[in-house]
Short mmCIF file of C-alpha atoms and ligand atoms in Angstrom, two decimals:
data_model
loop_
_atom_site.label_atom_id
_atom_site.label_comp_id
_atom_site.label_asym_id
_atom_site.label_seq_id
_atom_site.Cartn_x
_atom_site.Cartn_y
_atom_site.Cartn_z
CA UNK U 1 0.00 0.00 0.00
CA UNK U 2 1.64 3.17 -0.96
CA UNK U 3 2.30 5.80 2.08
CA UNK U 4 -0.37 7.87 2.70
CA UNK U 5 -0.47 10.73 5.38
CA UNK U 6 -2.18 13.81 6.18
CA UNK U 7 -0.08 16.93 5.86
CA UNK U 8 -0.15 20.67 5.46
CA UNK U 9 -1.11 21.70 1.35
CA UNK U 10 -1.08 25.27 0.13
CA UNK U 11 -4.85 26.61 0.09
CA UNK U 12 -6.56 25.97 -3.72
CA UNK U 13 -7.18 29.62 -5.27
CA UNK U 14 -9.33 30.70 -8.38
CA UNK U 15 -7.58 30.00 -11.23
CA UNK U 16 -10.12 30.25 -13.98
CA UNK U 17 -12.89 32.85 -14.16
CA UNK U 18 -15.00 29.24 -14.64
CA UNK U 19 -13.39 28.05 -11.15
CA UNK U 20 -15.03 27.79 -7.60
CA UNK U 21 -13.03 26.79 -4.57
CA UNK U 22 -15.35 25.14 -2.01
CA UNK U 23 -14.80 24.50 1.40
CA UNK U 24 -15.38 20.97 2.09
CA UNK U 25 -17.75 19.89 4.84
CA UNK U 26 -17.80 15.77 3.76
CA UNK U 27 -15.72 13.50 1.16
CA UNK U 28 -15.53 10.20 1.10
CA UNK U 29 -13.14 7.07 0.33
CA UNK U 30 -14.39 5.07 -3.45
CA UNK U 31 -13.22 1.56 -5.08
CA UNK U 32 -11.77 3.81 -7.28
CA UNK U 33 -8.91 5.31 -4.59
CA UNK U 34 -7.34 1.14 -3.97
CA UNK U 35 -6.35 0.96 -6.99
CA UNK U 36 -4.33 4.35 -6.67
CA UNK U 37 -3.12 3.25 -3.24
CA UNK U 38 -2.51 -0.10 -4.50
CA UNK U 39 -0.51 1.01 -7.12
CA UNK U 40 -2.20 -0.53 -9.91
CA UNK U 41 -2.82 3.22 -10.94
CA UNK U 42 1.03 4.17 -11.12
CA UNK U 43 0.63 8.05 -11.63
CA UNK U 44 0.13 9.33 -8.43
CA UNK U 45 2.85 11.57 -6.96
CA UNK U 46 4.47 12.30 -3.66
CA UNK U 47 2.15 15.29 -1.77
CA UNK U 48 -1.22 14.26 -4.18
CA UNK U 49 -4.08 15.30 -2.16
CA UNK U 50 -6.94 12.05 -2.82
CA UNK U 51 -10.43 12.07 -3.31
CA UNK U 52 -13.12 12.98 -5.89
CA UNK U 53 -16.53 12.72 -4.27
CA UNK U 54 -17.22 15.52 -1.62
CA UNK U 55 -19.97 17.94 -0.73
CA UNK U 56 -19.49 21.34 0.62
CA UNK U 57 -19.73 25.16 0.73
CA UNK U 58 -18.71 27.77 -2.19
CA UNK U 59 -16.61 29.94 -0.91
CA UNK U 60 -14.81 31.84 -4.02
CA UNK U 61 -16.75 32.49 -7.34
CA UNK U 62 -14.85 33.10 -10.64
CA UNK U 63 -16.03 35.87 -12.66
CA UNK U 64 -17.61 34.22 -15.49
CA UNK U 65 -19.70 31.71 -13.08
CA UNK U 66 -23.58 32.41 -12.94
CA UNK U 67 -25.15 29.51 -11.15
CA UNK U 68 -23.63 29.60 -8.31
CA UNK U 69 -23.05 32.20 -5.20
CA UNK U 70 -20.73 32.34 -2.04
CA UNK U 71 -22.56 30.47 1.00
CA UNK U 72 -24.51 27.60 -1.27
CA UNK U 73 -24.48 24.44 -0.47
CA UNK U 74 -23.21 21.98 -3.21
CA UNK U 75 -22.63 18.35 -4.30
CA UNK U 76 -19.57 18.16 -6.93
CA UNK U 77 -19.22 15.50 -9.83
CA UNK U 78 -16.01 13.57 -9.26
CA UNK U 79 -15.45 14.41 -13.02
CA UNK U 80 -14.63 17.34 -14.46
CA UNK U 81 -16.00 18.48 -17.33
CA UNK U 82 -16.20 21.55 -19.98
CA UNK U 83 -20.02 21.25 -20.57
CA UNK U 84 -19.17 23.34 -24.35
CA UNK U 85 -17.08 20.59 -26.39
CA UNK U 86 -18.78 17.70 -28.09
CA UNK U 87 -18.89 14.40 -25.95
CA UNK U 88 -20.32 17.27 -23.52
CA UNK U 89 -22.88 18.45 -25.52
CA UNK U 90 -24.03 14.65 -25.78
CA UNK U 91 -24.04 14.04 -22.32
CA UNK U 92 -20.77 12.14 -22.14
CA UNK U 93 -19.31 14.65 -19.48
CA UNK U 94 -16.62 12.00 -18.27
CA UNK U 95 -15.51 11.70 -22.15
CA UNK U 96 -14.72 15.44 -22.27
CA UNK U 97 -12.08 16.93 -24.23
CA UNK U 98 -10.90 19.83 -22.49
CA UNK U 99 -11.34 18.25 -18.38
CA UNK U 100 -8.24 16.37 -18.38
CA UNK U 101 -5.69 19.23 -18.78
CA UNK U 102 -2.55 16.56 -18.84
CA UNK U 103 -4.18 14.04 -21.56
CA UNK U 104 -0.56 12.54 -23.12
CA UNK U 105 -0.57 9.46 -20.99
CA UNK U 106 -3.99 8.17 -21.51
CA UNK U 107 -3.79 9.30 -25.29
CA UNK U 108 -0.87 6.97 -25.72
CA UNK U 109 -2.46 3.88 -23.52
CA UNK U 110 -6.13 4.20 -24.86
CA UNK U 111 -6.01 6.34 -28.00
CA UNK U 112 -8.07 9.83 -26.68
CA UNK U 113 -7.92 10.77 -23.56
CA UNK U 114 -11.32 10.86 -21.12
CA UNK U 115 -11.81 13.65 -18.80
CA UNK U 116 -9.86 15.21 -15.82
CA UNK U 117 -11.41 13.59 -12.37
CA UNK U 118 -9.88 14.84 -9.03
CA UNK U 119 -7.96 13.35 -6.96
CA UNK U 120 -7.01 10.35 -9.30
CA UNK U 121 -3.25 10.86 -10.43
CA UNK U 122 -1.98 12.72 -13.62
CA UNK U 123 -2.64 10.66 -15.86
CA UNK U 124 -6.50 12.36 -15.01
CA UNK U 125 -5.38 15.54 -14.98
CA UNK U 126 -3.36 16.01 -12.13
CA UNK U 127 -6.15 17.55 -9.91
CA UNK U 128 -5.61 18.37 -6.22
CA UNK U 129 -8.26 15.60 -4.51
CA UNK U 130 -11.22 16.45 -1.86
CA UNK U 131 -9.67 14.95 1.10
CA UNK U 132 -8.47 18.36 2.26
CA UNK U 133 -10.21 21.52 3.54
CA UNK U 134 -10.47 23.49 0.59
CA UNK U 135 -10.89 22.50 -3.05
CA UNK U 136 -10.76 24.36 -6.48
CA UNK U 137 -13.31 22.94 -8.90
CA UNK U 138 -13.17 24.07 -12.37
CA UNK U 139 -15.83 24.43 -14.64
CA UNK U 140 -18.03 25.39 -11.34
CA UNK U 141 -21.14 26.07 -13.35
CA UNK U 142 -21.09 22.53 -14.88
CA UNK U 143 -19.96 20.22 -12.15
CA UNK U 144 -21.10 21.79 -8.93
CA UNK U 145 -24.59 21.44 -8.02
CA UNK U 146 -27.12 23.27 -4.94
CA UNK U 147 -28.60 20.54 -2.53
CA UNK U 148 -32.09 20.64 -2.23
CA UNK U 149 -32.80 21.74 1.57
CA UNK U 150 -34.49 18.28 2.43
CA UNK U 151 -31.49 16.05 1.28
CA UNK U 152 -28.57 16.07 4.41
CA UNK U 153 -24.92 16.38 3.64
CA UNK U 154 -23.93 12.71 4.13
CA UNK U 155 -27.33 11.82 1.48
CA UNK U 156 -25.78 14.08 -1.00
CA UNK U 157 -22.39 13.44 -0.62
CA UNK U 158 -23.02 10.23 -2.50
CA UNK U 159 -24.56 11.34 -5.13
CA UNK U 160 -20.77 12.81 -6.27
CA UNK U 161 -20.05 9.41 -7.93
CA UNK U 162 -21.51 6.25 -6.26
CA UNK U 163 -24.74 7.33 -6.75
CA UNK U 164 -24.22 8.66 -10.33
CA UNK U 165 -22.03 5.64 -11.27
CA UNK U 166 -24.19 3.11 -10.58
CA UNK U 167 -27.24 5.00 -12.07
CA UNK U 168 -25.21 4.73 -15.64
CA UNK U 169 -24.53 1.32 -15.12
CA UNK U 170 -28.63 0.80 -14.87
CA UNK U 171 -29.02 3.60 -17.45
CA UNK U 172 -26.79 2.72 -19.97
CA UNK U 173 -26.45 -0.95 -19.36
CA UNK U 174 -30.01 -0.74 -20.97
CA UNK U 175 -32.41 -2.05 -17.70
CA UNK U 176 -36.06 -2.20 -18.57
CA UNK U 177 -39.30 -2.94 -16.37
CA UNK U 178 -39.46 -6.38 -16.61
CA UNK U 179 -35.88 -6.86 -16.85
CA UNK U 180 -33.70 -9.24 -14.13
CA UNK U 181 -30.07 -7.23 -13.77
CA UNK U 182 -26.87 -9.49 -12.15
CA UNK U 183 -24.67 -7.35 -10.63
CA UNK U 184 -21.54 -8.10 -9.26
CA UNK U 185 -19.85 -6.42 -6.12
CA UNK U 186 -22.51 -4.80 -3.29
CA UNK U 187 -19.95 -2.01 -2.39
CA UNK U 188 -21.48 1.32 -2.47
CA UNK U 189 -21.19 1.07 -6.64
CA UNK U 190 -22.79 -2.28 -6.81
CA UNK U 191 -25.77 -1.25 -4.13
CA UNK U 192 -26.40 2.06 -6.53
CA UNK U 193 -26.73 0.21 -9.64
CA UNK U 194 -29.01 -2.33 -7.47
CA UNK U 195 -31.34 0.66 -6.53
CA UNK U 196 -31.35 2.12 -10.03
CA UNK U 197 -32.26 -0.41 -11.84
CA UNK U 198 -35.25 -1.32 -9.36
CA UNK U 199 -36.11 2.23 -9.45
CA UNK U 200 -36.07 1.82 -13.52
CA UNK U 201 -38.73 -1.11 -13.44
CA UNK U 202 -36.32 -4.40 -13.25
CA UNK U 203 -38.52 -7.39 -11.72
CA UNK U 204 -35.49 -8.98 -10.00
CA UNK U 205 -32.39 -7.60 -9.25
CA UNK U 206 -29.57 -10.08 -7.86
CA UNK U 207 -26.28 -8.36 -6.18
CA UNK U 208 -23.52 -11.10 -6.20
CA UNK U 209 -20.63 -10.97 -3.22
CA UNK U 210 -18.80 -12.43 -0.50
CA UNK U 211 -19.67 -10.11 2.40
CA UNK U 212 -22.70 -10.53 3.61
CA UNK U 213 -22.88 -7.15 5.48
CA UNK U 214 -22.52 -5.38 2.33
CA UNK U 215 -25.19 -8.02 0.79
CA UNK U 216 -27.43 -7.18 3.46
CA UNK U 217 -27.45 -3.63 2.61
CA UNK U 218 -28.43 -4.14 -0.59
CA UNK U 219 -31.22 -6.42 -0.15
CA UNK U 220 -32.75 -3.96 2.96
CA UNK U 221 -31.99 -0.38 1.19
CA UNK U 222 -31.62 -1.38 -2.42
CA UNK U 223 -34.03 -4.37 -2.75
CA UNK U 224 -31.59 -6.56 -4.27
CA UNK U 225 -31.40 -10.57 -3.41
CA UNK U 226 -28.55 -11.23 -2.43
CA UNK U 227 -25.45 -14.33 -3.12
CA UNK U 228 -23.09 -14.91 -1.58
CA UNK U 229 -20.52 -16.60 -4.19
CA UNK U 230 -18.26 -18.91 -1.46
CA UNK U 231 -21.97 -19.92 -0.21
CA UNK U 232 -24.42 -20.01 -3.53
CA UNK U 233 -24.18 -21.58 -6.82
CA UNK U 234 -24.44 -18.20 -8.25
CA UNK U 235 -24.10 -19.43 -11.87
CA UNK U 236 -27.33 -21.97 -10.94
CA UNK U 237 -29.30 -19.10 -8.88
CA UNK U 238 -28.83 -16.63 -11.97
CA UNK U 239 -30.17 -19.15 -14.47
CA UNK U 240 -33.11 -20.31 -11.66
CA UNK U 241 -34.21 -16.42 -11.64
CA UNK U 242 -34.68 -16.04 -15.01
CA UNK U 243 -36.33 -19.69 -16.54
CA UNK U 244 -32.94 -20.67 -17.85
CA UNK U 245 -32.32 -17.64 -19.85
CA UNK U 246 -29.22 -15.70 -18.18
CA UNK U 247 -29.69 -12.18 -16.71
CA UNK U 248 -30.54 -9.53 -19.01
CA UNK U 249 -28.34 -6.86 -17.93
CA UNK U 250 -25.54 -7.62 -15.89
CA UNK U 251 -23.64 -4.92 -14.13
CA UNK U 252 -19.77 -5.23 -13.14
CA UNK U 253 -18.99 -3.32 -10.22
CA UNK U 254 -16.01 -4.85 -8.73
CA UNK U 255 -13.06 -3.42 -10.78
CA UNK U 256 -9.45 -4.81 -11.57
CA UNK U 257 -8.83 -5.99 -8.35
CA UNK U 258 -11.16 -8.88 -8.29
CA UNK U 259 -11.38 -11.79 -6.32
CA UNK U 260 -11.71 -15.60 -7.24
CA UNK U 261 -11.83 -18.33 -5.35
CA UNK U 262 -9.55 -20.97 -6.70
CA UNK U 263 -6.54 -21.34 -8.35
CA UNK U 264 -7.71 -18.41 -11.36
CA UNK U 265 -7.31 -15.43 -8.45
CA UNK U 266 -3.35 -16.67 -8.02
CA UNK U 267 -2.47 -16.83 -11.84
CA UNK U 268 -4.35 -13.41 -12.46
CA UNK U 269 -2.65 -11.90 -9.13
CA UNK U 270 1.02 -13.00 -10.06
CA UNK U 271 0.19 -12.15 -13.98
CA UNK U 272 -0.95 -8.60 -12.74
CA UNK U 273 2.06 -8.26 -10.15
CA UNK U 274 4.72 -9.25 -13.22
CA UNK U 275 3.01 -6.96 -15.15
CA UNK U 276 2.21 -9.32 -18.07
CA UNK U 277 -1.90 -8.04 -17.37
CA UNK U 278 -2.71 -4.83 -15.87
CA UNK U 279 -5.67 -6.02 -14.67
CA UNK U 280 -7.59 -8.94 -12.46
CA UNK U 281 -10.94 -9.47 -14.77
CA UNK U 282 -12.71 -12.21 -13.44
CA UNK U 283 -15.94 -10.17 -12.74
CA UNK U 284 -16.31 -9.35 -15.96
CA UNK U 285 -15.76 -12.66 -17.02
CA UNK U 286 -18.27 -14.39 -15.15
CA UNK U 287 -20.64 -11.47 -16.30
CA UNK U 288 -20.29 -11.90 -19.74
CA UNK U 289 -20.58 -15.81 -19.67
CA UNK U 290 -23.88 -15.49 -16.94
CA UNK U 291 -25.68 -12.95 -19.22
CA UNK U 292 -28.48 -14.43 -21.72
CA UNK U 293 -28.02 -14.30 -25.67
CA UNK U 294 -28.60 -10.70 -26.81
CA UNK U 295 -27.79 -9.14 -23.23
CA UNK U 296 -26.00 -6.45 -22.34
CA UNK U 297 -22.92 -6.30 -19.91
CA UNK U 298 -22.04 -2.80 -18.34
CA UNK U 299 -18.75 -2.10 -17.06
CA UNK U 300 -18.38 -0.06 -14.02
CA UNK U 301 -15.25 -1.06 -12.45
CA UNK U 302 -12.31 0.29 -12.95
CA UNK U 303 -9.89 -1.37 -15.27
CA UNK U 304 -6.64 0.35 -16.70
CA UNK U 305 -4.72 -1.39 -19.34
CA UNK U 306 -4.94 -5.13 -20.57
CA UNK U 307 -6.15 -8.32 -19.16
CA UNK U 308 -5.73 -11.71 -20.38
CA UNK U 309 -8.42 -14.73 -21.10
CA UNK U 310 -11.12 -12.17 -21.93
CA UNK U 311 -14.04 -14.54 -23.04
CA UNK U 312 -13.99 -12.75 -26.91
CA UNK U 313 -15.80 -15.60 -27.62
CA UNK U 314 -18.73 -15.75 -25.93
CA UNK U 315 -19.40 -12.25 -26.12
CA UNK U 316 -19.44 -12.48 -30.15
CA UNK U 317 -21.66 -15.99 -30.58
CA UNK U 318 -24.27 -14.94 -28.13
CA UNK U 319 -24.71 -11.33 -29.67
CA UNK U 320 -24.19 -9.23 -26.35
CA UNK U 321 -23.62 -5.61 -25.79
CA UNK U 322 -20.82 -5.06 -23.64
CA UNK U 323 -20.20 -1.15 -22.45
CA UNK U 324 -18.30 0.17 -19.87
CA UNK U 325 -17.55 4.26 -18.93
CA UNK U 326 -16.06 6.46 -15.86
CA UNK U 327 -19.17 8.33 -14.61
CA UNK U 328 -21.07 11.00 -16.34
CA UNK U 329 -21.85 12.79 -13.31
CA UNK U 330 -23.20 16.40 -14.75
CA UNK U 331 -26.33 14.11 -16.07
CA UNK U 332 -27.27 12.13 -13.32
CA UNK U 333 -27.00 14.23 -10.44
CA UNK U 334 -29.94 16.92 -10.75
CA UNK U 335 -32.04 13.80 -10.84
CA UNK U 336 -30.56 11.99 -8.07
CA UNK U 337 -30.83 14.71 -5.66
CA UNK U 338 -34.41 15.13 -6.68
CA UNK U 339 -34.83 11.36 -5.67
CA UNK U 340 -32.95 11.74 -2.72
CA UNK U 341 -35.72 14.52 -1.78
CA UNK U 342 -38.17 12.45 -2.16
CA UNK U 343 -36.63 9.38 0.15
CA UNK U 344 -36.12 7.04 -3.15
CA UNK U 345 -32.72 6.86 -2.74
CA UNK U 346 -30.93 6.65 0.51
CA UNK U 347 -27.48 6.39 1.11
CA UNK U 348 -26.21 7.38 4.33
CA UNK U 349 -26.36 3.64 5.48
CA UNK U 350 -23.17 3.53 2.78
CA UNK U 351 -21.47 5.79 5.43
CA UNK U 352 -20.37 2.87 8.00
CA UNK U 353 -17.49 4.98 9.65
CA UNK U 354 -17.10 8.88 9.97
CA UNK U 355 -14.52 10.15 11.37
CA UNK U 356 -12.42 13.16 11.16
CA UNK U 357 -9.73 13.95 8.03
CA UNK U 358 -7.02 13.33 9.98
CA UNK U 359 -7.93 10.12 10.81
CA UNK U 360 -7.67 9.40 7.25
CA UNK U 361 -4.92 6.76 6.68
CA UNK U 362 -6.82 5.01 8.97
CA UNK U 363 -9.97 5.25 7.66
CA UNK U 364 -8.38 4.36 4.48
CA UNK U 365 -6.91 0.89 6.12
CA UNK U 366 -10.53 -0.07 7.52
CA UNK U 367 -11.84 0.67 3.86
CA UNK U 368 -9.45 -1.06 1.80
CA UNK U 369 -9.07 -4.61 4.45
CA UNK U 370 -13.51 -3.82 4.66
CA UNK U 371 -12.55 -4.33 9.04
CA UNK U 372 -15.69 -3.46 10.90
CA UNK U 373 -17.94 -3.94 7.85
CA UNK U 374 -16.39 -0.77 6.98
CA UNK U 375 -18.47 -0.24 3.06
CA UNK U 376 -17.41 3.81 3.13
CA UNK U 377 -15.15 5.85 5.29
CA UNK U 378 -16.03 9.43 5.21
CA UNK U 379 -13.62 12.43 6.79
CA UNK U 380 -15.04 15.18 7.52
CA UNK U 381 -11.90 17.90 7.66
N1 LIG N 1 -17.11 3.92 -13.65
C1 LIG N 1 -16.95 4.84 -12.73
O1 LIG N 1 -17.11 6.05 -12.99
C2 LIG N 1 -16.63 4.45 -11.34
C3 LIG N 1 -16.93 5.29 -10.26
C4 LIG N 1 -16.70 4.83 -8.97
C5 LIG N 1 -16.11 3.60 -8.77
N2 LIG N 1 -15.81 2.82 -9.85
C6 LIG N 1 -15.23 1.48 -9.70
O2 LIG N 1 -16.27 0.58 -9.36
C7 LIG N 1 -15.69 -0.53 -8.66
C8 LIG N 1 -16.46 -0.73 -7.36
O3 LIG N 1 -16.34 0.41 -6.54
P1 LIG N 1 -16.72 0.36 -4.99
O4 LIG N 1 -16.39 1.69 -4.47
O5 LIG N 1 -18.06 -0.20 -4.80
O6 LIG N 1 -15.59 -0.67 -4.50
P2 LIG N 1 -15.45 -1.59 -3.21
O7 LIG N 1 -14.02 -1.99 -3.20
O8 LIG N 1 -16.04 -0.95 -2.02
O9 LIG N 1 -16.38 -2.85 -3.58
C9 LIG N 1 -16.02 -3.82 -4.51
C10 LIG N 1 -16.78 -5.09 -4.13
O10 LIG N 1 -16.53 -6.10 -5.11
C11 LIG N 1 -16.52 -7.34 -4.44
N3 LIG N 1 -15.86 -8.35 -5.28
C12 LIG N 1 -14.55 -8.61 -5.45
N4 LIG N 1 -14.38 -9.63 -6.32
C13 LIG N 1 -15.63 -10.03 -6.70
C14 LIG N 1 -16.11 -11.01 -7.58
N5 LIG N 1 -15.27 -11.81 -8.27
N6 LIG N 1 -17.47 -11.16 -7.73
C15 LIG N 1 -18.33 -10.35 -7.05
N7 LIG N 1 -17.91 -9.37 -6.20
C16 LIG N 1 -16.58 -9.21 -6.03
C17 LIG N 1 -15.76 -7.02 -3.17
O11 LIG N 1 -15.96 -8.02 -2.19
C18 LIG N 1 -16.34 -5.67 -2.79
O12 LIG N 1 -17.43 -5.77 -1.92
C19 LIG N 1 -14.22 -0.17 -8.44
O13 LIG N 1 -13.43 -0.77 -9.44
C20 LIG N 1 -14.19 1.32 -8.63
O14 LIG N 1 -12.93 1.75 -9.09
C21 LIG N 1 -16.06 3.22 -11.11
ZN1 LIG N 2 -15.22 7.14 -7.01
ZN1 LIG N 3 -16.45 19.03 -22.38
#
């Protein structure tokens, strides 16, 4: 686990007439940070200030910004985005062009670079992260949002990624009333995409795991039914719920540091430790063999570079759709917190441990080994 620490960092100051600097009140630990802290992500520097989902107050308005004022309360998207360039304009936000302001390295390992997101190394832009007291966000009018009055810090805080994240999953991934979705991994990602696609009309939704806290969650807040995959024949249970057809939109949400049971989770682990795959896929390749001919697999889990045994196969002969994409908050999150009003979408129970910032490498530990059913750690500096 690479060092982490808290430490003194200059104070963020407008930089753009676009910018806001917000003083934040809540931020929280994501999937997304292990595999910075891990090192499977290997572009974070010494002094780089983590975390990219955070709620707070604006403190410091840029000239050009109109939406928001100093004092207002706001929920920002973990990505950041332009809102003016193309892939904006169609609602990719996370694809923008002009939010990752250090594209080079993700031009050369993926062809076009995706947007900046904070907190998450330089080869995303190099952004300071949330897990301080004060943050600049860029592009204020587009990624910074006003919580409704009846929706609590901790509620909103998740709708900064988790939320949003696995709302695309459900979204994109194509889930339609009648539909049953598979999803695998019931962290605060997995749980989301549970409770979106239930709240889009899916008849069953199954959440697949091995901790049974986090399963729990998602059956009591997300109405999910959960398996437990050292316990259940999930590959049996799948085709059970759905008259032997396969799920017809299954969700990854487990990322490139899955686990297997068996001998496949040593030969991915010492193939991704060697370097000869960046990452551990065997999520995704359980998803794509479980889903029914014609389905659709969505890809929410972070994944950076190559993998190896990627079932090409199956995927072609039985017709799927298989997408995958880093969050586009700016069109999810209006909605969410409009949900979150209206007590459709909870959250806070995501929030197992708060504790102050500077118990943060702590926090970080209980996240990353899940001790004390930790699901979220959230600092509050
Ligand atoms: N696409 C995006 O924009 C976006 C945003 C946020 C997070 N993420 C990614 O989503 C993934 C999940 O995030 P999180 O914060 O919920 O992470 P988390 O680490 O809290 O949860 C991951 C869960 O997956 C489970 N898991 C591991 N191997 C599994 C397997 N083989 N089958 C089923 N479950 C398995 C773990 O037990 C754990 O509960 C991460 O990869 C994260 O980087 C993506
Ligand atoms: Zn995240
Ligand atoms: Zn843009």
């Amino acid at each position: 686990m690479n060092k982490l620490a808290v430490r003194d960092v200059p104070d963020p100051r407008l930089r753009n007439e676009q910018d806001i600097v917000v003083k934040v009140r809540k931020t929280v630990t994501c999937g997304s940070d292990l595999h910075l802290i891990g090192g499977y992500i290997p572009f974070m520097s010494r002094g780089d200030v983590l975390g990219h989902e955070f709620v707070g107050e604006v403190v410091e308005v840029g000239a050009q910004v109109r939406k928001h004022k100093v004092g207002d309360r706001v929920v920002v998207s973990s990505f950041i985005s332009c809102g003016k360039c193309w892939y904006c304009s169609q609602q990719l936000y996370s694809l923008c062009d002009n939010g990752n302001t250090n594209p080079a390295i993700t031009e050369a390992l993926w062809g076009f670079s995706p947007g900046g997101c904070f907190g998450y190394s330089h080869a995303m832009g190099g952004f300071a992260g949330s897990h301080a007291e004060y943050i600049r966000v860029p592009y204020g009018d587009v990624g910074a949002f006003t919580i409704p009055d009846e929706v609590d810090d901790l509620r909103a805080l998740f709708a900064s990624d988790s939320a949003a994240t696995g709302w695309m999953g459900a979204d994109l991934g194509g889930v339609r009333p009648g539909d049953v979705v598979a999803i695998w991994g019931a962290g605060a990602v997995g749980q989301m995409a549970a409770r979106a696609s239930v709240l889009l009309g899916a008849e069953r939704v199954l959440i697949i795991d091995r901790y049974d806290n986090r399963l729990d969650q998602a059956a009591k807040f997300a109405g999910a039914e959960p398996l437990n995959y050292l316990r259940d024949d999930t590959g049996s249970a799948l085709l059970e719920a759905t008259g032997g057809r396969g799920p017809d939109v299954c969700i990854e949400a487990v990322g490139m540091e899955a686990h297997t049971p068996g001998p496949q989770q040593a030969y991915d682990k010492v193939k991704q430790q060697l370097r000869l795959q960046t990452d551990r896929p065997a999520a995704v390749r359980d998803a794509i063999y479980q889903a029914r001919k014609g389905g659709s697999v969505f890809v929410l889990g972070v994944y950076a570079g190559f993998v190896d045994k990627f079932p090409l196969g199956a995927m072609m002969n039985k017709g799927l759709t298989v997408r995958g994409a880093q969050m586009h908050g700016q069109r999810y999150i209006p909605m969410l917190l409009e949900r979150m009003a209206r007590g459709e979408l909870v959250t806070e129970h995501l929030a197992t441990h708060v504790m102050p910032l500077d118990r943060g490498p702590e926090g970080y530990r209980m996240f990353k080994d899940k001790e004390d059913g930790c699901v979220r750690a959230v600092f509050e500096p």
